[in-house]
Short mmCIF file of C-alpha atoms in Angstrom, two decimals:
data_model
loop_
_atom_site.label_atom_id
_atom_site.label_comp_id
_atom_site.label_asym_id
_atom_site.label_seq_id
_atom_site.Cartn_x
_atom_site.Cartn_y
_atom_site.Cartn_z
CA MET A 1 -17.49 10.73 10.37
CA LYS A 2 -17.74 8.09 7.67
CA THR A 3 -14.93 7.46 5.19
CA LYS A 4 -15.80 6.33 1.68
CA ILE A 5 -13.48 3.54 0.53
CA GLU A 6 -13.14 2.43 -3.08
CA PHE A 7 -12.51 -1.32 -3.45
CA SER A 8 -11.29 -3.19 -6.49
CA ASP A 9 -13.12 -6.31 -7.65
CA LYS A 10 -10.21 -8.38 -6.34
CA GLN A 11 -10.40 -6.79 -2.90
CA LEU A 12 -14.14 -7.42 -2.71
CA GLU A 13 -13.73 -11.06 -3.75
CA CYS A 14 -11.08 -11.58 -1.06
CA ILE A 15 -13.14 -9.88 1.64
CA TYR A 16 -16.32 -11.89 1.07
CA ARG A 17 -15.02 -15.23 -0.21
CA PRO A 18 -16.16 -18.35 1.74
CA TYR A 19 -14.16 -19.54 4.76
CA ASP A 20 -13.45 -22.88 3.10
CA TYR A 21 -9.70 -22.64 3.78
CA THR A 22 -8.17 -22.37 7.24
CA PHE A 23 -5.39 -20.06 6.08
CA ASP A 24 -5.58 -17.15 3.63
CA VAL A 25 -2.26 -15.69 2.45
CA PHE A 26 -2.19 -12.32 0.66
CA GLU A 27 1.26 -12.08 -0.95
CA GLY A 28 2.39 -9.37 -3.32
CA THR A 29 3.93 -6.01 -3.92
CA PRO A 30 3.88 -2.98 -1.65
CA ARG A 31 0.99 -0.59 -2.39
CA SER A 32 -1.10 -3.39 -3.89
CA GLY A 33 -4.12 -2.97 -1.60
CA LYS A 34 -3.68 -6.37 0.04
CA THR A 35 -3.53 -5.05 3.61
CA THR A 36 -6.70 -2.99 3.23
CA ALA A 37 -8.46 -6.10 1.93
CA ALA A 38 -7.08 -8.00 4.93
CA HIS A 39 -8.52 -5.39 7.33
CA PHE A 40 -12.03 -5.95 6.02
CA ARG A 41 -11.68 -9.71 5.52
CA TYR A 42 -10.62 -10.10 9.14
CA SER A 43 -13.40 -7.79 10.32
CA ASP A 44 -15.95 -9.91 8.48
CA TYR A 45 -14.54 -12.98 10.20
CA LEU A 46 -14.63 -11.36 13.66
CA ILE A 47 -18.27 -10.36 13.28
CA ASN A 48 -19.35 -13.90 12.43
CA CYS A 49 -17.04 -16.13 14.49
CA GLU A 50 -17.89 -17.74 17.83
CA ASP A 51 -14.49 -17.35 19.54
CA THR A 52 -13.66 -14.47 21.88
CA ASN A 53 -9.86 -14.05 21.82
CA HIS A 54 -7.82 -13.35 18.68
CA LEU A 55 -4.31 -12.15 17.81
CA VAL A 56 -2.60 -9.74 15.43
CA GLY A 57 1.15 -10.44 15.28
CA ALA A 58 3.74 -8.22 13.59
CA TYR A 59 7.46 -7.49 13.86
CA ASN A 60 6.78 -5.55 17.07
CA GLN A 61 3.73 -4.40 18.98
CA GLU A 62 3.93 -0.90 17.54
CA GLN A 63 3.83 -2.33 14.01
CA ALA A 64 0.92 -4.62 14.91
CA PHE A 65 -1.04 -1.59 16.08
CA ARG A 66 0.01 0.64 13.19
CA LEU A 67 -0.50 -1.91 10.41
CA PHE A 68 -3.73 -3.52 11.55
CA ILE A 69 -5.44 -1.91 14.53
CA ASP A 70 -5.06 1.62 13.11
CA GLY A 71 -4.11 0.70 9.53
CA ASP A 72 -3.84 4.30 8.31
CA GLY A 73 -7.56 4.78 8.77
CA THR A 74 -8.89 1.43 7.53
CA GLY A 75 -7.82 -0.79 10.44
CA LEU A 76 -10.02 -2.55 12.96
CA MET A 77 -10.44 0.41 15.32
CA HIS A 78 -11.85 2.49 12.45
CA ILE A 79 -14.02 -0.26 10.97
CA PHE A 80 -15.53 -0.84 14.42
CA ASN A 81 -15.52 2.84 15.39
CA GLY A 82 -18.11 3.40 18.12
CA HIS A 83 -18.18 -0.30 18.93
CA SER A 84 -14.63 -0.84 20.16
CA ASP A 85 -12.13 0.31 22.81
CA ILE A 86 -8.42 -0.17 23.47
CA LYS A 87 -8.06 -2.11 26.71
CA HIS A 88 -5.52 -4.11 28.73
CA ASP A 89 -5.85 -7.30 30.76
CA GLU A 90 -3.65 -10.13 32.00
CA HIS A 91 -2.88 -11.16 28.40
CA GLY A 92 -1.88 -7.65 27.28
CA ASP A 93 -3.10 -4.76 25.14
CA HIS A 94 -6.04 -5.47 22.89
CA LEU A 95 -8.94 -3.97 20.95
CA GLU A 96 -12.24 -4.97 22.54
CA ILE A 97 -14.94 -5.15 19.87
CA HIS A 98 -18.69 -5.42 20.48
CA THR A 99 -20.30 -7.60 17.80
CA PRO A 100 -23.76 -9.20 17.40
CA LYS A 101 -22.17 -12.45 18.58
CA GLY A 102 -20.60 -10.97 21.68
CA ILE A 103 -17.32 -9.35 22.67
CA LYS A 104 -14.20 -10.09 20.64
CA ARG A 105 -10.75 -9.25 21.98
CA VAL A 106 -8.00 -8.73 19.41
CA TYR A 107 -4.59 -8.76 21.10
CA TYR A 108 -1.69 -7.15 19.22
CA LYS A 109 1.86 -8.31 19.88
CA GLY A 110 5.36 -8.38 18.45
CA GLY A 111 6.58 -11.68 17.05
CA ALA A 112 10.04 -11.17 15.57
CA LYS A 113 12.26 -12.06 18.53
CA VAL A 114 13.36 -15.49 19.67
CA ASN A 115 11.57 -14.98 22.98
CA SER A 116 8.39 -13.50 21.43
CA VAL A 117 6.70 -16.85 21.82
CA GLY A 118 6.50 -16.24 25.57
CA ALA A 119 3.95 -13.46 25.02
CA ILE A 120 1.34 -15.90 23.66
CA THR A 121 2.16 -19.08 25.59
CA GLY A 122 -0.92 -20.08 27.58
CA MET A 123 -3.38 -18.07 25.50
CA SER A 124 -6.37 -19.69 23.82
CA LEU A 125 -7.15 -18.09 20.46
CA GLY A 126 -9.75 -18.36 17.74
CA SER A 127 -7.66 -16.83 14.97
CA VAL A 128 -4.38 -15.10 14.11
CA MET A 129 -3.55 -12.32 11.67
CA PHE A 130 0.16 -12.39 10.73
CA CYS A 131 1.38 -9.01 9.45
CA GLU A 132 4.50 -9.34 7.26
CA ILE A 133 4.71 -12.99 8.27
CA ASN A 134 8.13 -13.46 6.66
CA LEU A 135 9.63 -11.10 9.27
CA LEU A 136 8.29 -13.08 12.23
CA ASN A 137 10.15 -15.68 14.27
CA MET A 138 9.23 -19.23 13.24
CA LYS A 139 8.71 -20.36 16.85
CA PHE A 140 6.20 -17.55 17.34
CA ILE A 141 4.35 -18.52 14.15
CA GLN A 142 4.14 -22.21 15.05
CA GLU A 143 3.05 -21.48 18.63
CA ALA A 144 0.32 -19.18 17.30
CA PHE A 145 -1.07 -22.08 15.29
CA ARG A 146 -1.00 -24.30 18.38
CA ARG A 147 -2.84 -21.66 20.43
CA THR A 148 -5.91 -22.16 18.19
CA PHE A 149 -6.33 -25.94 18.46
CA ALA A 150 -9.47 -25.56 20.62
CA ALA A 151 -11.06 -22.82 18.48
CA ARG A 152 -14.62 -23.20 17.29
CA ASP A 153 -14.04 -21.17 14.10
CA ARG A 154 -10.30 -21.61 13.58
CA TYR A 155 -8.88 -19.20 10.99
CA PHE A 156 -5.60 -17.55 9.94
CA LEU A 157 -4.77 -14.65 7.66
CA ALA A 158 -1.33 -13.37 6.61
CA ASP A 159 0.12 -10.73 4.37
CA LEU A 160 3.66 -10.28 3.09
CA ASN A 161 5.80 -8.89 0.32
CA PRO A 162 7.33 -11.65 -1.83
CA PRO A 163 10.10 -13.45 0.09
CA ALA A 164 13.08 -15.26 -1.41
CA PRO A 165 12.00 -18.52 -3.12
CA HIS A 166 13.52 -20.67 -0.37
CA HIS A 167 12.29 -18.69 2.62
CA PRO A 168 11.28 -21.13 5.39
CA VAL A 169 7.84 -19.56 5.77
CA ILE A 170 6.95 -21.12 2.40
CA SER A 171 7.95 -24.71 3.19
CA GLU A 172 7.26 -24.72 6.93
CA VAL A 173 4.01 -22.73 6.96
CA PHE A 174 2.32 -22.19 3.59
CA ASP A 175 2.96 -25.71 2.29
CA VAL A 176 1.91 -27.32 5.59
CA GLN A 177 -1.32 -25.50 6.40
CA ASN A 178 -4.63 -25.63 4.53
CA THR A 179 -3.59 -22.54 2.58
CA ARG A 180 -5.29 -20.43 -0.09
CA TRP A 181 -2.65 -18.19 -1.65
CA THR A 182 -3.61 -14.95 -3.40
CA HIS A 183 -1.17 -12.94 -5.50
CA TRP A 184 -1.27 -9.12 -5.55
CA THR A 185 0.41 -6.41 -7.62
CA ILE A 186 0.09 -2.64 -7.67
CA GLN A 187 -2.48 -3.04 -10.47
CA ASP A 188 -4.91 -4.41 -7.87
CA ASN A 189 -5.00 -1.16 -5.89
CA PRO A 190 -7.82 1.09 -7.14
CA ILE A 191 -6.53 4.26 -5.44
CA ILE A 192 -3.09 4.35 -7.13
CA SER A 193 -3.20 6.71 -10.12
CA ASP A 194 -1.58 5.89 -13.45
CA GLU A 195 0.80 8.81 -12.87
CA ARG A 196 1.87 7.39 -9.51
CA LYS A 197 2.27 3.91 -11.01
CA LYS A 198 4.55 5.36 -13.70
CA GLU A 199 6.64 7.12 -11.03
CA ILE A 200 7.02 3.89 -9.05
CA TYR A 201 7.89 1.90 -12.18
CA GLU A 202 10.62 4.38 -13.14
CA ILE A 203 12.24 3.85 -9.73
CA LEU A 204 11.95 0.06 -9.70
CA LYS A 205 13.12 -0.54 -13.26
CA LYS A 206 16.64 0.51 -12.25
CA ASN A 207 17.14 -2.92 -10.73
CA PRO A 208 15.75 -6.25 -12.07
CA TYR A 209 15.39 -7.64 -8.53
CA LEU A 210 13.23 -4.74 -7.35
CA LEU A 211 11.23 -4.73 -10.58
CA ASP A 212 10.38 -8.42 -10.26
CA ARG A 213 9.70 -8.23 -6.53
CA ASP A 214 7.89 -4.91 -6.12
CA TRP A 215 6.23 -4.49 -9.53
CA PHE A 216 5.46 -8.01 -10.69
CA GLY A 217 5.30 -9.50 -7.17
CA LYS A 218 7.62 -12.41 -7.95
CA ARG A 219 9.66 -14.43 -5.47
CA VAL A 220 13.19 -13.76 -6.63
CA MET A 221 16.66 -14.32 -5.25
CA PRO A 222 18.12 -11.00 -4.11
CA GLU A 223 21.34 -11.27 -6.11
CA GLY A 224 21.85 -7.52 -6.10
CA VAL A 225 21.44 -7.05 -2.36
CA ILE A 226 24.57 -5.34 -1.06
CA TYR A 227 24.57 -6.84 2.42
CA SER A 228 23.28 -10.29 1.48
CA MET A 229 25.65 -11.84 4.03
CA PHE A 230 23.58 -10.36 6.87
CA ASP A 231 21.55 -13.06 8.67
CA PRO A 232 18.91 -11.72 11.11
CA ASP A 233 19.22 -14.86 13.22
CA LYS A 234 23.02 -15.06 13.37
CA ASN A 235 23.62 -11.31 13.58
CA THR A 236 21.02 -10.62 16.29
CA ILE A 237 21.69 -11.28 19.98
CA PRO A 238 19.30 -11.01 22.94
CA LYS A 239 21.59 -8.89 25.12
CA LEU A 240 24.83 -6.94 25.03
CA LEU A 241 27.91 -9.14 25.49
CA GLY A 242 31.38 -8.10 26.62
CA GLU A 243 33.07 -5.13 28.22
CA ILE A 244 31.94 -1.71 26.97
CA HIS A 245 34.71 0.36 25.36
CA GLU A 246 32.75 3.15 23.67
CA VAL A 247 29.20 4.41 23.13
CA TYR A 248 28.39 6.75 20.26
CA PHE A 249 25.45 7.89 18.14
CA VAL A 250 25.23 8.35 14.37
CA ALA A 251 22.49 10.21 12.49
CA ASP A 252 21.45 10.84 8.90
CA GLY A 253 18.62 13.30 8.31
CA GLY A 254 15.91 14.03 5.80
CA GLN A 255 12.36 15.38 5.78
CA SER A 256 10.57 13.67 2.91
CA ASP A 257 13.21 10.95 3.16
CA ALA A 258 13.84 9.12 6.41
CA THR A 259 15.77 10.41 9.40
CA SER A 260 17.69 7.65 11.19
CA CYS A 261 19.80 7.74 14.34
CA SER A 262 21.49 4.70 15.88
CA CYS A 263 23.02 3.98 19.26
CA ASN A 264 26.26 2.03 18.84
CA ILE A 265 28.16 0.30 21.62
CA VAL A 266 31.64 -1.13 21.06
CA THR A 267 32.43 -4.09 23.30
CA ARG A 268 35.28 -6.55 23.60
CA TYR A 269 34.05 -10.15 23.77
CA LYS A 270 36.16 -13.29 23.54
CA GLY A 271 39.19 -11.28 22.46
CA LYS A 272 37.42 -9.48 19.60
CA PHE A 273 35.98 -5.97 19.33
CA ARG A 274 32.31 -5.89 18.36
CA LEU A 275 30.05 -3.15 17.03
CA ASN A 276 26.64 -3.53 18.64
CA ARG A 277 23.71 -1.59 17.19
CA VAL A 278 21.50 -1.48 20.27
CA ALA A 279 18.72 0.94 19.26
CA ASN A 280 17.44 2.94 16.28
CA TYR A 281 15.33 6.09 16.05
CA TYR A 282 13.72 6.16 12.60
CA HIS A 283 11.04 8.26 10.96
CA SER A 284 10.12 8.57 7.30
CA GLY A 285 8.02 11.49 6.16
CA ARG A 286 7.38 9.78 2.84
CA ASP A 287 6.24 6.49 4.35
CA THR A 288 4.12 7.98 7.14
CA GLY A 289 2.78 10.99 5.27
CA GLN A 290 3.86 13.16 8.21
CA VAL A 291 6.75 15.48 7.42
CA LYS A 292 8.48 16.84 10.54
CA ALA A 293 10.62 19.94 10.96
CA MET A 294 14.33 19.41 11.62
CA SER A 295 13.84 21.05 15.03
CA THR A 296 11.34 18.31 15.87
CA TYR A 297 13.74 15.60 14.73
CA ALA A 298 16.45 17.14 16.90
CA LEU A 299 14.24 17.06 20.00
CA GLU A 300 13.20 13.47 19.34
CA ILE A 301 16.81 12.40 18.78
CA LYS A 302 17.80 14.09 22.05
CA ALA A 303 15.08 12.08 23.83
CA PHE A 304 16.34 8.94 22.06
CA ILE A 305 19.89 9.58 23.28
CA LYS A 306 18.63 10.08 26.84
CA TRP A 307 16.67 6.81 26.69
CA CYS A 308 19.69 4.85 25.46
CA LEU A 309 22.02 6.25 28.12
CA GLU A 310 19.54 5.47 30.88
CA LYS A 311 18.95 1.95 29.58
CA TYR A 312 22.66 1.09 29.47
CA GLU A 313 23.66 3.32 32.41
CA THR A 314 26.55 4.84 30.51
CA GLY A 315 27.88 8.03 28.98
CA TYR A 316 28.86 8.53 25.34
CA SER A 317 31.77 9.84 23.32
CA ASP A 318 30.21 11.54 20.28
CA VAL A 319 27.15 12.20 18.17
CA PHE A 320 28.15 11.90 14.50
CA VAL A 321 25.89 13.43 11.84
CA ASP A 322 26.08 13.14 8.05
CA PRO A 323 28.02 16.23 6.88
CA ALA A 324 25.40 16.83 4.21
CA CYS A 325 22.69 17.25 6.86
CA LYS A 326 23.74 20.68 8.12
CA SER A 327 20.25 21.67 9.30
CA LEU A 328 20.00 18.70 11.67
CA ARG A 329 23.41 19.53 13.15
CA GLU A 330 22.37 23.15 13.65
CA GLU A 331 19.12 22.17 15.38
CA LEU A 332 20.95 19.73 17.66
CA HIS A 333 23.45 22.42 18.59
CA LYS A 334 20.57 24.75 19.53
CA ILE A 335 19.40 22.25 22.17
CA ASN A 336 22.92 21.67 23.50
CA VAL A 337 23.72 18.42 21.72
CA SER A 338 27.24 18.69 20.35
CA THR A 339 27.93 16.88 17.09
CA ARG A 340 30.80 15.91 14.82
CA ARG A 341 30.91 15.19 11.12
CA ALA A 342 30.26 11.53 10.38
CA ASP A 343 32.76 9.64 8.23
CA ASN A 344 30.79 9.31 5.01
CA ASN A 345 33.79 8.02 3.02
CA ALA A 346 34.34 11.34 1.28
CA GLN A 347 38.03 11.21 2.22
CA ASP A 348 38.27 7.66 0.87
CA ALA A 349 36.94 8.96 -2.43
CA LYS A 350 39.74 11.53 -2.59
CA ASN A 351 42.53 9.25 -1.43
CA GLN A 352 41.61 5.96 -3.05
CA GLY A 353 38.93 6.69 -5.60
CA GLY A 354 36.66 4.22 -3.81
CA GLY A 355 34.38 6.46 -1.78
CA ILE A 356 31.22 4.74 -0.63
CA GLU A 357 32.50 1.35 -1.84
CA VAL A 358 35.24 1.45 0.79
CA GLY A 359 32.62 1.91 3.49
CA ILE A 360 30.39 -0.82 2.05
CA GLU A 361 33.28 -3.28 1.94
CA ARG A 362 34.22 -2.52 5.53
CA PHE A 363 30.64 -3.03 6.69
CA GLN A 364 30.45 -6.29 4.76
CA ASN A 365 33.66 -7.38 6.51
CA SER A 366 32.25 -6.52 9.93
CA ILE A 367 29.19 -8.65 9.21
CA THR A 368 31.05 -11.67 7.83
CA GLU A 369 33.75 -11.54 10.51
CA GLU A 370 31.08 -11.60 13.26
CA ARG A 371 31.94 -8.13 14.48
CA PHE A 372 28.53 -6.53 13.86
CA PHE A 373 25.41 -7.41 15.86
CA LEU A 374 21.91 -6.12 16.46
CA VAL A 375 20.92 -6.26 20.13
CA ASP A 376 17.26 -6.95 20.87
CA THR A 377 15.30 -4.08 22.39
CA ASN A 378 11.62 -3.46 23.03
CA LYS A 379 11.71 0.24 22.19
CA TYR A 380 13.57 1.85 19.29
CA ASP A 381 14.03 -1.57 17.69
CA HIS A 382 15.57 -2.67 14.39
CA TYR A 383 12.46 -3.07 12.22
CA ASN A 384 13.47 -0.42 9.68
CA PHE A 385 17.09 -1.59 9.59
CA ILE A 386 15.94 -5.16 8.83
CA LYS A 387 13.63 -3.95 6.05
CA GLU A 388 16.23 -1.67 4.48
CA ILE A 389 19.10 -4.15 4.53
CA GLY A 390 17.02 -6.58 2.48
CA MET A 391 16.17 -3.88 -0.08
CA TYR A 392 19.50 -2.10 -0.42
CA VAL A 393 20.62 -3.14 -3.90
CA ARG A 394 22.65 -2.05 -6.91
CA ASP A 395 21.36 -0.82 -10.26
CA ASP A 396 22.37 -2.26 -13.63
CA ASP A 397 25.55 -0.18 -13.57
CA GLY A 398 26.58 -1.57 -10.20
CA ASN A 399 25.80 1.59 -8.22
CA PRO A 400 23.88 1.45 -4.91
CA ILE A 401 20.29 2.62 -5.37
CA ASP A 402 19.41 5.55 -3.11
CA ASP A 403 15.81 4.57 -2.37
CA TRP A 404 16.49 2.18 0.54
CA ASN A 405 19.60 3.63 2.12
CA HIS A 406 18.69 5.82 5.09
CA ALA A 407 19.47 3.43 7.92
CA MET A 408 22.08 1.85 5.65
CA ASP A 409 23.99 5.11 5.28
CA GLU A 410 24.16 5.88 8.98
CA ALA A 411 25.02 2.24 9.74
CA ARG A 412 27.90 2.55 7.29
CA TYR A 413 29.03 5.76 8.99
CA ALA A 414 28.88 4.01 12.37
CA ASN A 415 30.92 1.11 11.07
CA ASN A 416 33.48 3.47 9.52
CA HIS A 417 34.25 4.90 12.97
CA PHE A 418 34.35 1.43 14.52
CA TYR A 419 36.55 -0.01 11.77
CA ARG A 420 39.11 2.81 11.88
CA GLN A 421 39.35 2.80 15.67
CA TYR A 422 39.23 -0.92 16.49
CA VAL A 423 39.98 -3.02 13.40
CA LEU A 424 42.47 -1.32 11.07
#
């Protein structure tokens, strides 16, 4: 079955432009069509290049597959449908593509962790596609460049949403390589209707930061970001440290919105209690286009809980669920998962008039006081938490915007329990 794809003039120019730069960077807003153009640009390169082995790197392997191998129907496996197969060898999972110039192997790997570089050490590559390059570990990025030194047709392609103006990927990668930078906005996507554009604009205009970043595609300082003190490098650790005191789960549910459930482990390390977010189940019906029933979410959360307990060889105290999400609680009870109401700061609103702001301040304190950490994991990782925490901002009236708050809400609930029990 053939799929008809409508390209804009900008997409076509980017797909078929000459390979007179070593590095093409597609930077711009979400929903701008840049990734679809990257799918076909990279496919054109693979057909014509002389090298056999290539790499797609993203935050994790699942994202590398989803964003570029599948690509919601326009990724490499669909472009080369009938001429490609998913395979595995000593270097890992890859898409094997049959082209007029021989077999091409496109490996797909995660590159966000400190130790991600180990997955590509020793490989010899012709090219690299960096998905959301600003989310990748710098050591992984630099090693990927080194892996191509012997390539016959050396080439790199990257896409990203606009980073902060002083993000190291700009000075240490874009400014160093032989880079051709292309700017994208939602106006460059031919399949977004004017009605949809108006809907998106009405959401983004609530906050100048989001409007500049996700409508105009500018690199702007995230002054309105609520948890700006969070540093992915400083607040992420490779393994759990300290003596375990409690394990608990926190969930916030939605169908068109995201459903998020975290595994939280409280440890005592160097005389201080820590809240360790060790795993995260996350699914967004809006982002994936696949809306699930609450009964399905309940079953998947139960499987997530089982996985976490087996990984850490421990029991747990409670499963806390947002009080507003009654249907998720009911479905969990049906499959014998007992739950309690999560602390969503409703009582703080009655007692102090602060409500959600009390919870936000406590979470900010946990971050700045080095009490909150993400723990690296291969499955159920922190990709969505990292994305949300950089987008969770206030509107012009100082109120948190609800569009990027699903993992943020349940993380706040988790910290509320931790803060009351171990800090106050």
